[in-house]
mmCIF file with all atom_site columns, C-alpha atoms in Angstrom:
data_model
loop_
_atom_site.group_PDB
_atom_site.id
_atom_site.type_symbol
_atom_site.label_atom_id
_atom_site.label_alt_id
_atom_site.label_comp_id
_atom_site.label_asym_id
_atom_site.label_entity_id
_atom_site.label_seq_id
_atom_site.pdbx_PDB_ins_code
_atom_site.Cartn_x
_atom_site.Cartn_y
_atom_site.Cartn_z
_atom_site.occupancy
_atom_site.B_iso_or_equiv
_atom_site.pdbx_formal_charge
_atom_site.auth_seq_id
_atom_site.auth_comp_id
_atom_site.auth_asym_id
_atom_site.auth_atom_id
_atom_site.pdbx_PDB_model_num
ATOM 1   C CA . MET A 1 1   ? -16.926 0.901   -12.853 1.00 94.00 ? 1   MET A CA 1
ATOM 2   C CA . ARG A 1 2   ? -18.746 -0.192  -16.001 1.00 93.00 ? 2   ARG A CA 1
ATOM 3   C CA . ASN A 1 3   ? -19.991 3.333   -16.677 1.00 97.00 ? 3   ASN A CA 1
ATOM 4   C CA . GLU A 1 4   ? -16.511 4.753   -16.094 1.00 98.00 ? 4   GLU A CA 1
ATOM 5   C CA . TRP A 1 5   ? -14.966 2.340   -18.587 1.00 98.00 ? 5   TRP A CA 1
ATOM 6   C CA . LYS A 1 6   ? -17.777 3.077   -21.028 1.00 98.00 ? 6   LYS A CA 1
ATOM 7   C CA . TYR A 1 7   ? -16.875 6.763   -20.934 1.00 97.00 ? 7   TYR A CA 1
ATOM 8   C CA . LEU A 1 8   ? -13.123 6.086   -21.177 1.00 97.00 ? 8   LEU A CA 1
ATOM 9   C CA . GLU A 1 9   ? -13.544 3.748   -24.137 1.00 97.00 ? 9   GLU A CA 1
ATOM 10  C CA . SER A 1 10  ? -15.747 6.310   -25.882 1.00 97.00 ? 10  SER A CA 1
ATOM 11  C CA . TRP A 1 11  ? -13.241 9.118   -25.267 1.00 95.00 ? 11  TRP A CA 1
ATOM 12  C CA . PHE A 1 12  ? -10.287 6.976   -26.345 1.00 94.00 ? 12  PHE A CA 1
ATOM 13  C CA . SER A 1 13  ? -12.095 5.842   -29.502 1.00 95.00 ? 13  SER A CA 1
ATOM 14  C CA . ALA A 1 14  ? -12.748 9.451   -30.500 1.00 94.00 ? 14  ALA A CA 1
ATOM 15  C CA . LYS A 1 15  ? -9.506  11.115  -29.390 1.00 92.00 ? 15  LYS A CA 1
ATOM 16  C CA . TRP A 1 16  ? -6.863  8.421   -28.986 1.00 91.00 ? 16  TRP A CA 1
ATOM 17  C CA . PRO A 1 17  ? -7.970  5.253   -30.856 1.00 92.00 ? 17  PRO A CA 1
ATOM 18  C CA . GLU A 1 18  ? -4.588  3.512   -30.781 1.00 90.00 ? 18  GLU A CA 1
ATOM 19  C CA . ILE A 1 19  ? -4.998  2.810   -27.076 1.00 92.00 ? 19  ILE A CA 1
ATOM 20  C CA . ILE A 1 20  ? -8.105  0.633   -27.519 1.00 94.00 ? 20  ILE A CA 1
ATOM 21  C CA . PRO A 1 21  ? -6.314  -2.504  -28.850 1.00 94.00 ? 21  PRO A CA 1
ATOM 22  C CA . ASP A 1 22  ? -3.709  -2.054  -26.104 1.00 95.00 ? 22  ASP A CA 1
ATOM 23  C CA . LEU A 1 23  ? -6.274  -2.743  -23.367 1.00 96.00 ? 23  LEU A CA 1
ATOM 24  C CA . ASN A 1 24  ? -6.353  -6.312  -22.047 1.00 97.00 ? 24  ASN A CA 1
ATOM 25  C CA . PRO A 1 25  ? -9.587  -8.251  -21.480 1.00 97.00 ? 25  PRO A CA 1
ATOM 26  C CA . GLY A 1 26  ? -10.838 -8.316  -17.913 1.00 97.00 ? 26  GLY A CA 1
ATOM 27  C CA . CYS A 1 27  ? -9.134  -10.503 -15.329 1.00 96.00 ? 27  CYS A CA 1
ATOM 28  C CA . ASP A 1 28  ? -10.670 -13.506 -13.602 1.00 95.00 ? 28  ASP A CA 1
ATOM 29  C CA . PRO A 1 29  ? -12.356 -12.519 -10.304 1.00 94.00 ? 29  PRO A CA 1
ATOM 30  C CA . ASP A 1 30  ? -10.545 -15.399 -8.585  1.00 94.00 ? 30  ASP A CA 1
ATOM 31  C CA . ALA A 1 31  ? -7.169  -13.776 -9.372  1.00 95.00 ? 31  ALA A CA 1
ATOM 32  C CA . PHE A 1 32  ? -7.599  -11.131 -6.678  1.00 97.00 ? 32  PHE A CA 1
ATOM 33  C CA . GLU A 1 33  ? -7.547  -13.633 -3.814  1.00 95.00 ? 33  GLU A CA 1
ATOM 34  C CA . LYS A 1 34  ? -3.935  -14.647 -4.463  1.00 93.00 ? 34  LYS A CA 1
ATOM 35  C CA . VAL A 1 35  ? -2.787  -11.021 -4.734  1.00 96.00 ? 35  VAL A CA 1
ATOM 36  C CA . GLU A 1 36  ? -4.606  -9.913  -1.595  1.00 97.00 ? 36  GLU A CA 1
ATOM 37  C CA . SER A 1 37  ? -3.356  -12.904 0.379   1.00 96.00 ? 37  SER A CA 1
ATOM 38  C CA . GLU A 1 38  ? 0.295   -12.418 -0.549  1.00 96.00 ? 38  GLU A CA 1
ATOM 39  C CA . MET A 1 39  ? 0.209   -8.642  -0.028  1.00 97.00 ? 39  MET A CA 1
ATOM 40  C CA . ASP A 1 40  ? -1.884  -8.962  3.142   1.00 96.00 ? 40  ASP A CA 1
ATOM 41  C CA . ILE A 1 41  ? -4.299  -6.224  2.051   1.00 97.00 ? 41  ILE A CA 1
ATOM 42  C CA . GLY A 1 42  ? -7.883  -5.965  0.836   1.00 97.00 ? 42  GLY A CA 1
ATOM 43  C CA . LEU A 1 43  ? -8.260  -4.328  -2.550  1.00 97.00 ? 43  LEU A CA 1
ATOM 44  C CA . PRO A 1 44  ? -11.162 -1.869  -2.947  1.00 97.00 ? 44  PRO A CA 1
ATOM 45  C CA . ASP A 1 45  ? -14.259 -3.252  -4.666  1.00 97.00 ? 45  ASP A CA 1
ATOM 46  C CA . SER A 1 46  ? -14.059 -0.450  -7.232  1.00 97.00 ? 46  SER A CA 1
ATOM 47  C CA . PHE A 1 47  ? -10.507 -1.493  -8.108  1.00 98.00 ? 47  PHE A CA 1
ATOM 48  C CA . LYS A 1 48  ? -11.620 -5.087  -8.653  1.00 98.00 ? 48  LYS A CA 1
ATOM 49  C CA . GLU A 1 49  ? -14.570 -3.991  -10.776 1.00 98.00 ? 49  GLU A CA 1
ATOM 50  C CA . PHE A 1 50  ? -12.249 -1.826  -12.878 1.00 98.00 ? 50  PHE A CA 1
ATOM 51  C CA . TYR A 1 51  ? -9.857  -4.728  -13.473 1.00 98.00 ? 51  TYR A CA 1
ATOM 52  C CA . MET A 1 52  ? -12.595 -7.225  -14.254 1.00 98.00 ? 52  MET A CA 1
ATOM 53  C CA . ILE A 1 53  ? -13.395 -5.086  -17.306 1.00 98.00 ? 53  ILE A CA 1
ATOM 54  C CA . HIS A 1 54  ? -9.809  -4.439  -18.448 1.00 98.00 ? 54  HIS A CA 1
ATOM 55  C CA . ASP A 1 55  ? -6.815  -6.107  -16.809 1.00 98.00 ? 55  ASP A CA 1
ATOM 56  C CA . GLY A 1 56  ? -4.364  -3.320  -17.553 1.00 97.00 ? 56  GLY A CA 1
ATOM 57  C CA . GLN A 1 57  ? -2.528  -2.675  -20.795 1.00 96.00 ? 57  GLN A CA 1
ATOM 58  C CA . LYS A 1 58  ? -0.454  -4.956  -23.012 1.00 93.00 ? 58  LYS A CA 1
ATOM 59  C CA . ALA A 1 59  ? 2.553   -2.678  -23.490 1.00 78.00 ? 59  ALA A CA 1
ATOM 60  C CA . ASP A 1 60  ? 4.791   -1.206  -20.789 1.00 63.00 ? 60  ASP A CA 1
ATOM 61  C CA . ASP A 1 61  ? 5.263   2.564   -21.102 1.00 58.00 ? 61  ASP A CA 1
ATOM 62  C CA . TYR A 1 62  ? 4.370   2.556   -24.771 1.00 67.00 ? 62  TYR A CA 1
ATOM 63  C CA . ILE A 1 63  ? 0.988   4.219   -24.627 1.00 83.00 ? 63  ILE A CA 1
ATOM 64  C CA . GLY A 1 64  ? 0.203   4.809   -20.976 1.00 91.00 ? 64  GLY A CA 1
ATOM 65  C CA . MET A 1 65  ? -3.427  5.812   -20.487 1.00 93.00 ? 65  MET A CA 1
ATOM 66  C CA . PHE A 1 66  ? -2.852  8.009   -17.410 1.00 94.00 ? 66  PHE A CA 1
ATOM 67  C CA . TYR A 1 67  ? -0.819  10.771  -19.080 1.00 92.00 ? 67  TYR A CA 1
ATOM 68  C CA . GLY A 1 68  ? 1.877   8.301   -20.064 1.00 89.00 ? 68  GLY A CA 1
ATOM 69  C CA . ALA A 1 69  ? 1.625   6.026   -17.019 1.00 93.00 ? 69  ALA A CA 1
ATOM 70  C CA . SER A 1 70  ? 0.563   2.534   -18.126 1.00 94.00 ? 70  SER A CA 1
ATOM 71  C CA . LEU A 1 71  ? -2.233  0.674   -16.367 1.00 97.00 ? 71  LEU A CA 1
ATOM 72  C CA . LEU A 1 72  ? -0.482  -2.445  -15.061 1.00 96.00 ? 72  LEU A CA 1
ATOM 73  C CA . PRO A 1 73  ? -2.007  -5.911  -15.449 1.00 97.00 ? 73  PRO A CA 1
ATOM 74  C CA . LEU A 1 74  ? -2.721  -7.595  -12.117 1.00 97.00 ? 74  LEU A CA 1
ATOM 75  C CA . ALA A 1 75  ? 0.159   -10.051 -12.608 1.00 96.00 ? 75  ALA A CA 1
ATOM 76  C CA . LYS A 1 76  ? 2.546   -7.139  -13.235 1.00 96.00 ? 76  LYS A CA 1
ATOM 77  C CA . ILE A 1 77  ? 1.293   -5.385  -10.096 1.00 97.00 ? 77  ILE A CA 1
ATOM 78  C CA . LEU A 1 78  ? 2.243   -8.432  -8.051  1.00 97.00 ? 78  LEU A CA 1
ATOM 79  C CA . GLU A 1 79  ? 5.584   -8.735  -9.836  1.00 96.00 ? 79  GLU A CA 1
ATOM 80  C CA . GLN A 1 80  ? 6.523   -5.082  -9.158  1.00 96.00 ? 80  GLN A CA 1
ATOM 81  C CA . TRP A 1 81  ? 5.361   -5.322  -5.535  1.00 97.00 ? 81  TRP A CA 1
ATOM 82  C CA . ARG A 1 82  ? 7.559   -8.392  -5.028  1.00 97.00 ? 82  ARG A CA 1
ATOM 83  C CA . ILE A 1 83  ? 10.604  -6.551  -6.415  1.00 95.00 ? 83  ILE A CA 1
ATOM 84  C CA . TRP A 1 84  ? 10.181  -3.651  -4.009  1.00 94.00 ? 84  TRP A CA 1
ATOM 85  C CA . THR A 1 85  ? 9.324   -5.913  -1.081  1.00 95.00 ? 85  THR A CA 1
ATOM 86  C CA . ALA A 1 86  ? 12.512  -7.884  -1.702  1.00 94.00 ? 86  ALA A CA 1
ATOM 87  C CA . LYS A 1 87  ? 14.505  -4.630  -1.691  1.00 92.00 ? 87  LYS A CA 1
ATOM 88  C CA . ILE A 1 88  ? 12.972  -3.584  1.627   1.00 92.00 ? 88  ILE A CA 1
ATOM 89  C CA . GLU A 1 89  ? 13.696  -6.977  3.166   1.00 91.00 ? 89  GLU A CA 1
ATOM 90  C CA . GLU A 1 90  ? 17.239  -7.017  1.774   1.00 90.00 ? 90  GLU A CA 1
ATOM 91  C CA . TYR A 1 91  ? 18.160  -3.685  3.389   1.00 87.00 ? 91  TYR A CA 1
ATOM 92  C CA . GLY A 1 92  ? 15.914  -3.793  6.441   1.00 79.00 ? 92  GLY A CA 1
ATOM 93  C CA . ASN A 1 93  ? 13.728  -0.924  7.609   1.00 76.00 ? 93  ASN A CA 1
ATOM 94  C CA . GLU A 1 94  ? 16.438  0.969   9.499   1.00 80.00 ? 94  GLU A CA 1
ATOM 95  C CA . ARG A 1 95  ? 18.970  0.722   6.683   1.00 82.00 ? 95  ARG A CA 1
ATOM 96  C CA . MET A 1 96  ? 16.326  1.833   4.169   1.00 79.00 ? 96  MET A CA 1
ATOM 97  C CA . LYS A 1 97  ? 15.614  4.906   6.280   1.00 80.00 ? 97  LYS A CA 1
ATOM 98  C CA . GLU A 1 98  ? 19.305  5.691   6.600   1.00 82.00 ? 98  GLU A CA 1
ATOM 99  C CA . LEU A 1 99  ? 20.108  5.300   2.904   1.00 82.00 ? 99  LEU A CA 1
ATOM 100 C CA . PHE A 1 100 ? 16.975  6.507   1.153   1.00 86.00 ? 100 PHE A CA 1
ATOM 101 C CA . ASP A 1 101 ? 14.324  8.105   3.354   1.00 87.00 ? 101 ASP A CA 1
ATOM 102 C CA . GLN A 1 102 ? 16.426  11.189  4.092   1.00 86.00 ? 102 GLN A CA 1
ATOM 103 C CA . TYR A 1 103 ? 15.910  12.305  0.490   1.00 87.00 ? 103 TYR A CA 1
ATOM 104 C CA . GLN A 1 104 ? 12.120  11.894  0.518   1.00 92.00 ? 104 GLN A CA 1
ATOM 105 C CA . ILE A 1 105 ? 9.627   14.721  1.036   1.00 91.00 ? 105 ILE A CA 1
ATOM 106 C CA . SER A 1 106 ? 5.948   14.521  1.916   1.00 93.00 ? 106 SER A CA 1
ATOM 107 C CA . LEU A 1 107 ? 4.086   17.384  0.290   1.00 93.00 ? 107 LEU A CA 1
ATOM 108 C CA . MET A 1 108 ? 1.138   16.360  2.474   1.00 93.00 ? 108 MET A CA 1
ATOM 109 C CA . PRO A 1 109 ? 2.653   15.642  5.906   1.00 92.00 ? 109 PRO A CA 1
ATOM 110 C CA . GLY A 1 110 ? 0.198   13.864  8.143   1.00 94.00 ? 110 GLY A CA 1
ATOM 111 C CA . LYS A 1 111 ? -1.357  12.128  5.125   1.00 97.00 ? 111 LYS A CA 1
ATOM 112 C CA . VAL A 1 112 ? 1.409   10.347  3.218   1.00 97.00 ? 112 VAL A CA 1
ATOM 113 C CA . LYS A 1 113 ? 4.752   9.165   4.567   1.00 96.00 ? 113 LYS A CA 1
ATOM 114 C CA . ALA A 1 114 ? 8.050   10.656  3.442   1.00 94.00 ? 114 ALA A CA 1
ATOM 115 C CA . ALA A 1 115 ? 9.508   7.224   2.691   1.00 94.00 ? 115 ALA A CA 1
ATOM 116 C CA . TYR A 1 116 ? 11.304  5.688   -0.282  1.00 94.00 ? 116 TYR A CA 1
ATOM 117 C CA . ALA A 1 117 ? 9.413   2.391   -0.272  1.00 94.00 ? 117 ALA A CA 1
ATOM 118 C CA . ASN A 1 118 ? 6.719   0.631   1.714   1.00 95.00 ? 118 ASN A CA 1
ATOM 119 C CA . LYS A 1 119 ? 5.324   -2.903  1.500   1.00 96.00 ? 119 LYS A CA 1
ATOM 120 C CA . LYS A 1 120 ? 1.835   -1.441  1.807   1.00 97.00 ? 120 LYS A CA 1
ATOM 121 C CA . TRP A 1 121 ? 2.185   0.729   -1.301  1.00 98.00 ? 121 TRP A CA 1
ATOM 122 C CA . ILE A 1 122 ? 0.570   -1.148  -4.183  1.00 98.00 ? 122 ILE A CA 1
ATOM 123 C CA . PRO A 1 123 ? 1.353   0.116   -7.720  1.00 98.00 ? 123 PRO A CA 1
ATOM 124 C CA . PHE A 1 124 ? -1.351  0.034   -10.383 1.00 98.00 ? 124 PHE A CA 1
ATOM 125 C CA . ALA A 1 125 ? 0.132   2.327   -13.051 1.00 97.00 ? 125 ALA A CA 1
ATOM 126 C CA . ALA A 1 126 ? 3.768   2.850   -14.000 1.00 95.00 ? 126 ALA A CA 1
ATOM 127 C CA . PHE A 1 127 ? 5.970   5.216   -15.963 1.00 91.00 ? 127 PHE A CA 1
ATOM 128 C CA . LEU A 1 128 ? 9.391   3.952   -17.096 1.00 85.00 ? 128 LEU A CA 1
ATOM 129 C CA . ASP A 1 129 ? 8.824   0.754   -15.097 1.00 83.00 ? 129 ASP A CA 1
ATOM 130 C CA . SER A 1 130 ? 9.688   2.166   -11.656 1.00 92.00 ? 130 SER A CA 1
ATOM 131 C CA . ASN A 1 131 ? 7.680   5.337   -11.071 1.00 96.00 ? 131 ASN A CA 1
ATOM 132 C CA . TYR A 1 132 ? 4.184   4.563   -9.892  1.00 97.00 ? 132 TYR A CA 1
ATOM 133 C CA . ILE A 1 133 ? 0.658   5.627   -9.187  1.00 98.00 ? 133 ILE A CA 1
ATOM 134 C CA . GLY A 1 134 ? -0.569  3.317   -6.460  1.00 98.00 ? 134 GLY A CA 1
ATOM 135 C CA . LEU A 1 135 ? -2.757  2.539   -3.470  1.00 98.00 ? 135 LEU A CA 1
ATOM 136 C CA . ASP A 1 136 ? -1.466  3.443   -0.016  1.00 98.00 ? 136 ASP A CA 1
ATOM 137 C CA . PHE A 1 137 ? -2.518  1.012   2.710   1.00 98.00 ? 137 PHE A CA 1
ATOM 138 C CA . ASP A 1 138 ? -0.177  2.549   5.294   1.00 97.00 ? 138 ASP A CA 1
ATOM 139 C CA . PRO A 1 139 ? -1.035  6.269   5.371   1.00 98.00 ? 139 PRO A CA 1
ATOM 140 C CA . GLU A 1 140 ? -0.103  8.777   8.029   1.00 97.00 ? 140 GLU A CA 1
ATOM 141 C CA . SER A 1 141 ? -2.643  9.481   10.776  1.00 96.00 ? 141 SER A CA 1
ATOM 142 C CA . GLU A 1 142 ? -4.664  12.005  8.734   1.00 97.00 ? 142 GLU A CA 1
ATOM 143 C CA . GLY A 1 143 ? -4.556  10.019  5.494   1.00 97.00 ? 143 GLY A CA 1
ATOM 144 C CA . ASP A 1 144 ? -7.071  7.531   4.120   1.00 97.00 ? 144 ASP A CA 1
ATOM 145 C CA . VAL A 1 145 ? -6.385  3.813   3.808   1.00 98.00 ? 145 VAL A CA 1
ATOM 146 C CA . GLY A 1 146 ? -6.427  3.045   0.090   1.00 98.00 ? 146 GLY A CA 1
ATOM 147 C CA . GLN A 1 147 ? -5.633  6.627   -0.953  1.00 98.00 ? 147 GLN A CA 1
ATOM 148 C CA . VAL A 1 148 ? -3.853  7.077   -4.289  1.00 98.00 ? 148 VAL A CA 1
ATOM 149 C CA . ILE A 1 149 ? -0.280  8.384   -4.139  1.00 98.00 ? 149 ILE A CA 1
ATOM 150 C CA . ASN A 1 150 ? 2.853   8.706   -6.282  1.00 97.00 ? 150 ASN A CA 1
ATOM 151 C CA . PHE A 1 151 ? 5.990   6.774   -5.387  1.00 97.00 ? 151 PHE A CA 1
ATOM 152 C CA . GLY A 1 152 ? 8.951   4.987   -6.962  1.00 96.00 ? 152 GLY A CA 1
ATOM 153 C CA . ARG A 1 153 ? 12.594  5.318   -7.892  1.00 93.00 ? 153 ARG A CA 1
ATOM 154 C CA . GLU A 1 154 ? 12.450  8.988   -8.962  1.00 93.00 ? 154 GLU A CA 1
ATOM 155 C CA . GLU A 1 155 ? 9.364   10.104  -7.044  1.00 95.00 ? 155 GLU A CA 1
ATOM 156 C CA . GLU A 1 156 ? 11.018  11.796  -4.070  1.00 92.00 ? 156 GLU A CA 1
ATOM 157 C CA . GLN A 1 157 ? 8.142   14.245  -3.559  1.00 93.00 ? 157 GLN A CA 1
ATOM 158 C CA . LYS A 1 158 ? 5.219   12.202  -2.281  1.00 95.00 ? 158 LYS A CA 1
ATOM 159 C CA . SER A 1 159 ? 1.644   13.465  -2.392  1.00 96.00 ? 159 SER A CA 1
ATOM 160 C CA . VAL A 1 160 ? -1.953  12.252  -2.378  1.00 97.00 ? 160 VAL A CA 1
ATOM 161 C CA . LEU A 1 161 ? -3.481  12.231  -5.867  1.00 97.00 ? 161 LEU A CA 1
ATOM 162 C CA . ALA A 1 162 ? -6.943  11.165  -4.658  1.00 98.00 ? 162 ALA A CA 1
ATOM 163 C CA . HIS A 1 163 ? -8.537  9.940   -1.444  1.00 98.00 ? 163 HIS A CA 1
ATOM 164 C CA . SER A 1 164 ? -9.542  6.643   -3.062  1.00 98.00 ? 164 SER A CA 1
ATOM 165 C CA . PHE A 1 165 ? -9.283  4.650   -6.277  1.00 98.00 ? 165 PHE A CA 1
ATOM 166 C CA . ASP A 1 166 ? -12.794 5.781   -7.204  1.00 97.00 ? 166 ASP A CA 1
ATOM 167 C CA . GLY A 1 167 ? -11.720 9.362   -6.627  1.00 98.00 ? 167 GLY A CA 1
ATOM 168 C CA . PHE A 1 168 ? -8.688  8.971   -8.864  1.00 98.00 ? 168 PHE A CA 1
ATOM 169 C CA . ILE A 1 169 ? -10.746 7.602   -11.753 1.00 98.00 ? 169 ILE A CA 1
ATOM 170 C CA . ASP A 1 170 ? -13.346 10.337  -11.224 1.00 97.00 ? 170 ASP A CA 1
ATOM 171 C CA . ARG A 1 171 ? -10.583 12.961  -11.278 1.00 95.00 ? 171 ARG A CA 1
ATOM 172 C CA . PHE A 1 172 ? -9.151  11.596  -14.505 1.00 96.00 ? 172 PHE A CA 1
ATOM 173 C CA . ILE A 1 173 ? -12.539 11.388  -16.219 1.00 96.00 ? 173 ILE A CA 1
ATOM 174 C CA . GLY A 1 174 ? -13.416 14.880  -14.991 1.00 95.00 ? 174 GLY A CA 1
ATOM 175 C CA . GLU A 1 175 ? -10.301 16.284  -16.644 1.00 94.00 ? 175 GLU A CA 1
ATOM 176 C CA . LEU A 1 176 ? -11.200 14.544  -19.893 1.00 94.00 ? 176 LEU A CA 1
ATOM 177 C CA . GLU A 1 177 ? -14.812 15.777  -19.738 1.00 94.00 ? 177 GLU A CA 1
ATOM 178 C CA . LYS A 1 178 ? -13.723 19.378  -19.192 1.00 92.00 ? 178 LYS A CA 1
ATOM 179 C CA . GLY A 1 179 ? -11.231 19.276  -22.051 1.00 90.00 ? 179 GLY A CA 1
ATOM 180 C CA . GLU A 1 180 ? -8.354  19.945  -19.668 1.00 88.00 ? 180 GLU A CA 1
ATOM 181 C CA . ILE A 1 181 ? -5.837  17.988  -21.718 1.00 88.00 ? 181 ILE A CA 1
ATOM 182 C CA . VAL A 1 182 ? -3.483  18.613  -24.613 1.00 86.00 ? 182 VAL A CA 1
ATOM 183 C CA . PHE A 1 183 ? -1.596  16.149  -26.771 1.00 85.00 ? 183 PHE A CA 1
ATOM 184 C CA . SER A 1 184 ? 2.198   16.159  -26.724 1.00 77.00 ? 184 SER A CA 1
ATOM 185 C CA . LYS A 1 185 ? 4.393   15.724  -29.786 1.00 71.00 ? 185 LYS A CA 1
ATOM 186 C CA . LYS A 1 186 ? 4.451   12.003  -28.940 1.00 70.00 ? 186 LYS A CA 1
ATOM 187 C CA . ASN A 1 187 ? 0.633   11.982  -29.069 1.00 75.00 ? 187 ASN A CA 1
ATOM 188 C CA . THR A 1 188 ? 0.278   11.472  -25.335 1.00 79.00 ? 188 THR A CA 1
ATOM 189 C CA . PRO A 1 189 ? -2.468  13.389  -23.483 1.00 85.00 ? 189 PRO A CA 1
ATOM 190 C CA . LEU A 1 190 ? -1.147  15.695  -20.773 1.00 86.00 ? 190 LEU A CA 1
ATOM 191 C CA . PRO A 1 191 ? -2.782  18.149  -18.348 1.00 90.00 ? 191 PRO A CA 1
ATOM 192 C CA . LYS A 1 192 ? -3.259  21.474  -20.107 1.00 87.00 ? 192 LYS A CA 1
ATOM 193 C CA . LYS A 1 193 ? -2.409  23.434  -16.953 1.00 87.00 ? 193 LYS A CA 1
ATOM 194 C CA . TYR A 1 194 ? 1.043   21.810  -16.884 1.00 85.00 ? 194 TYR A CA 1
ATOM 195 C CA . GLN A 1 195 ? 1.740   22.180  -20.604 1.00 81.00 ? 195 GLN A CA 1
ATOM 196 C CA . GLN A 1 196 ? 4.540   24.680  -20.029 1.00 79.00 ? 196 GLN A CA 1
ATOM 197 C CA . ARG A 1 197 ? 6.478   22.061  -18.083 1.00 81.00 ? 197 ARG A CA 1
ATOM 198 C CA . PHE A 1 198 ? 6.537   19.843  -21.148 1.00 78.00 ? 198 PHE A CA 1
ATOM 199 C CA . ASP A 1 199 ? 7.497   22.698  -23.474 1.00 74.00 ? 199 ASP A CA 1
ATOM 200 C CA . GLY A 1 200 ? 10.777  23.292  -21.702 1.00 71.00 ? 200 GLY A CA 1
ATOM 201 C CA . GLY A 1 201 ? 9.487   25.426  -18.846 1.00 67.00 ? 201 GLY A CA 1
ATOM 202 C CA . GLU A 1 202 ? 11.108  25.224  -15.423 1.00 69.00 ? 202 GLU A CA 1
ATOM 203 C CA . THR A 1 203 ? 9.572   23.426  -12.477 1.00 74.00 ? 203 THR A CA 1
ATOM 204 C CA . ARG A 1 204 ? 10.852  22.563  -9.021  1.00 73.00 ? 204 ARG A CA 1
ATOM 205 C CA . LEU A 1 205 ? 8.955   19.291  -9.052  1.00 80.00 ? 205 LEU A CA 1
ATOM 206 C CA . GLY A 1 206 ? 10.864  16.104  -9.805  1.00 80.00 ? 206 GLY A CA 1
ATOM 207 C CA . GLY A 1 207 ? 9.584   12.647  -10.675 1.00 89.00 ? 207 GLY A CA 1
ATOM 208 C CA . PHE A 1 208 ? 7.678   11.592  -13.765 1.00 89.00 ? 208 PHE A CA 1
ATOM 209 C CA . ILE A 1 209 ? 4.356   11.130  -11.955 1.00 93.00 ? 209 ILE A CA 1
ATOM 210 C CA . ALA A 1 210 ? 4.740   14.317  -9.912  1.00 92.00 ? 210 ALA A CA 1
ATOM 211 C CA . HIS A 1 211 ? 5.516   16.182  -13.139 1.00 88.00 ? 211 HIS A CA 1
ATOM 212 C CA . ARG A 1 212 ? 2.164   15.105  -14.596 1.00 90.00 ? 212 ARG A CA 1
ATOM 213 C CA . PHE A 1 213 ? -0.166  15.161  -11.611 1.00 92.00 ? 213 PHE A CA 1
ATOM 214 C CA . LEU A 1 214 ? 0.994   17.563  -8.897  1.00 90.00 ? 214 LEU A CA 1
ATOM 215 C CA . ASP A 1 215 ? 0.509   21.275  -8.458  1.00 87.00 ? 215 ASP A CA 1
ATOM 216 C CA . GLU A 1 216 ? 3.758   22.941  -7.544  1.00 80.00 ? 216 GLU A CA 1
ATOM 217 C CA . PRO A 1 217 ? 3.788   24.085  -3.896  1.00 76.00 ? 217 PRO A CA 1
ATOM 218 C CA . SER A 1 218 ? 3.988   27.832  -3.393  1.00 72.00 ? 218 SER A CA 1
ATOM 219 C CA . LEU A 1 219 ? 7.028   29.300  -1.666  1.00 70.00 ? 219 LEU A CA 1
ATOM 220 C CA . GLU A 1 220 ? 4.816   29.849  1.373   1.00 71.00 ? 220 GLU A CA 1
ATOM 221 C CA . GLN A 1 221 ? 3.851   26.166  1.434   1.00 71.00 ? 221 GLN A CA 1
ATOM 222 C CA . GLN A 1 222 ? 7.480   25.157  1.002   1.00 69.00 ? 222 GLN A CA 1
ATOM 223 C CA . GLU A 1 223 ? 8.521   27.323  3.936   1.00 70.00 ? 223 GLU A CA 1
ATOM 224 C CA . LYS A 1 224 ? 5.732   25.836  6.045   1.00 66.00 ? 224 LYS A CA 1
ATOM 225 C CA . LEU A 1 225 ? 6.932   22.325  5.153   1.00 67.00 ? 225 LEU A CA 1
ATOM 226 C CA . GLY A 1 226 ? 10.523  23.305  5.864   1.00 65.00 ? 226 GLY A CA 1
ATOM 227 C CA . ILE A 1 227 ? 11.636  22.392  2.340   1.00 62.00 ? 227 ILE A CA 1
ATOM 228 C CA . LEU A 1 228 ? 13.028  24.152  -0.696  1.00 58.00 ? 228 LEU A CA 1
ATOM 229 C CA . LEU A 1 229 ? 12.294  22.291  -3.908  1.00 56.00 ? 229 LEU A CA 1
#
């Protein structure tokens, strides 16, 4: 991940220099053991390498590097995971399904679960503190363990953003390399292909992460999924 960070730092320095001082120094390699033990998962090596160079950002939702979503420090990842785990345990799985899961949609059925929360969903970037990009260690049968998904309080439409953490970083860098971004009035980079959404255009997608990362399903796809967004 050293080469990936080298490219990101170069791009940020040229196009978005205010983000550079917001990046934390790398985390201690020993810090991962506590997180993995408590969450009962094994973090991808690429994820660890990424965090050993920069342990997230200093500010929450001030200057989020992933189109407004802030890269969370490892300690914040654990903190947010504990909050959602406590909520799941407070309600219980059946009560959670009854109260919340009925409103959730999987735009990739068979790959990501149409659930509100899951102990095996590990956030690593956040928008407005409760909408996440994260690792999915409990995918559906056709999904990949460790795939990157969107989830959180307002992310009712779940989808797979990348098959792995490596893939997500490669996707993001690829968009930067191709010039597929524009800057909003708040000086935040956004996907050029979704610019109309941020200029007051209509979209049937909800959720802050979905708004920034997901293609809108066609009417044909919606009919196939049995949904109407």
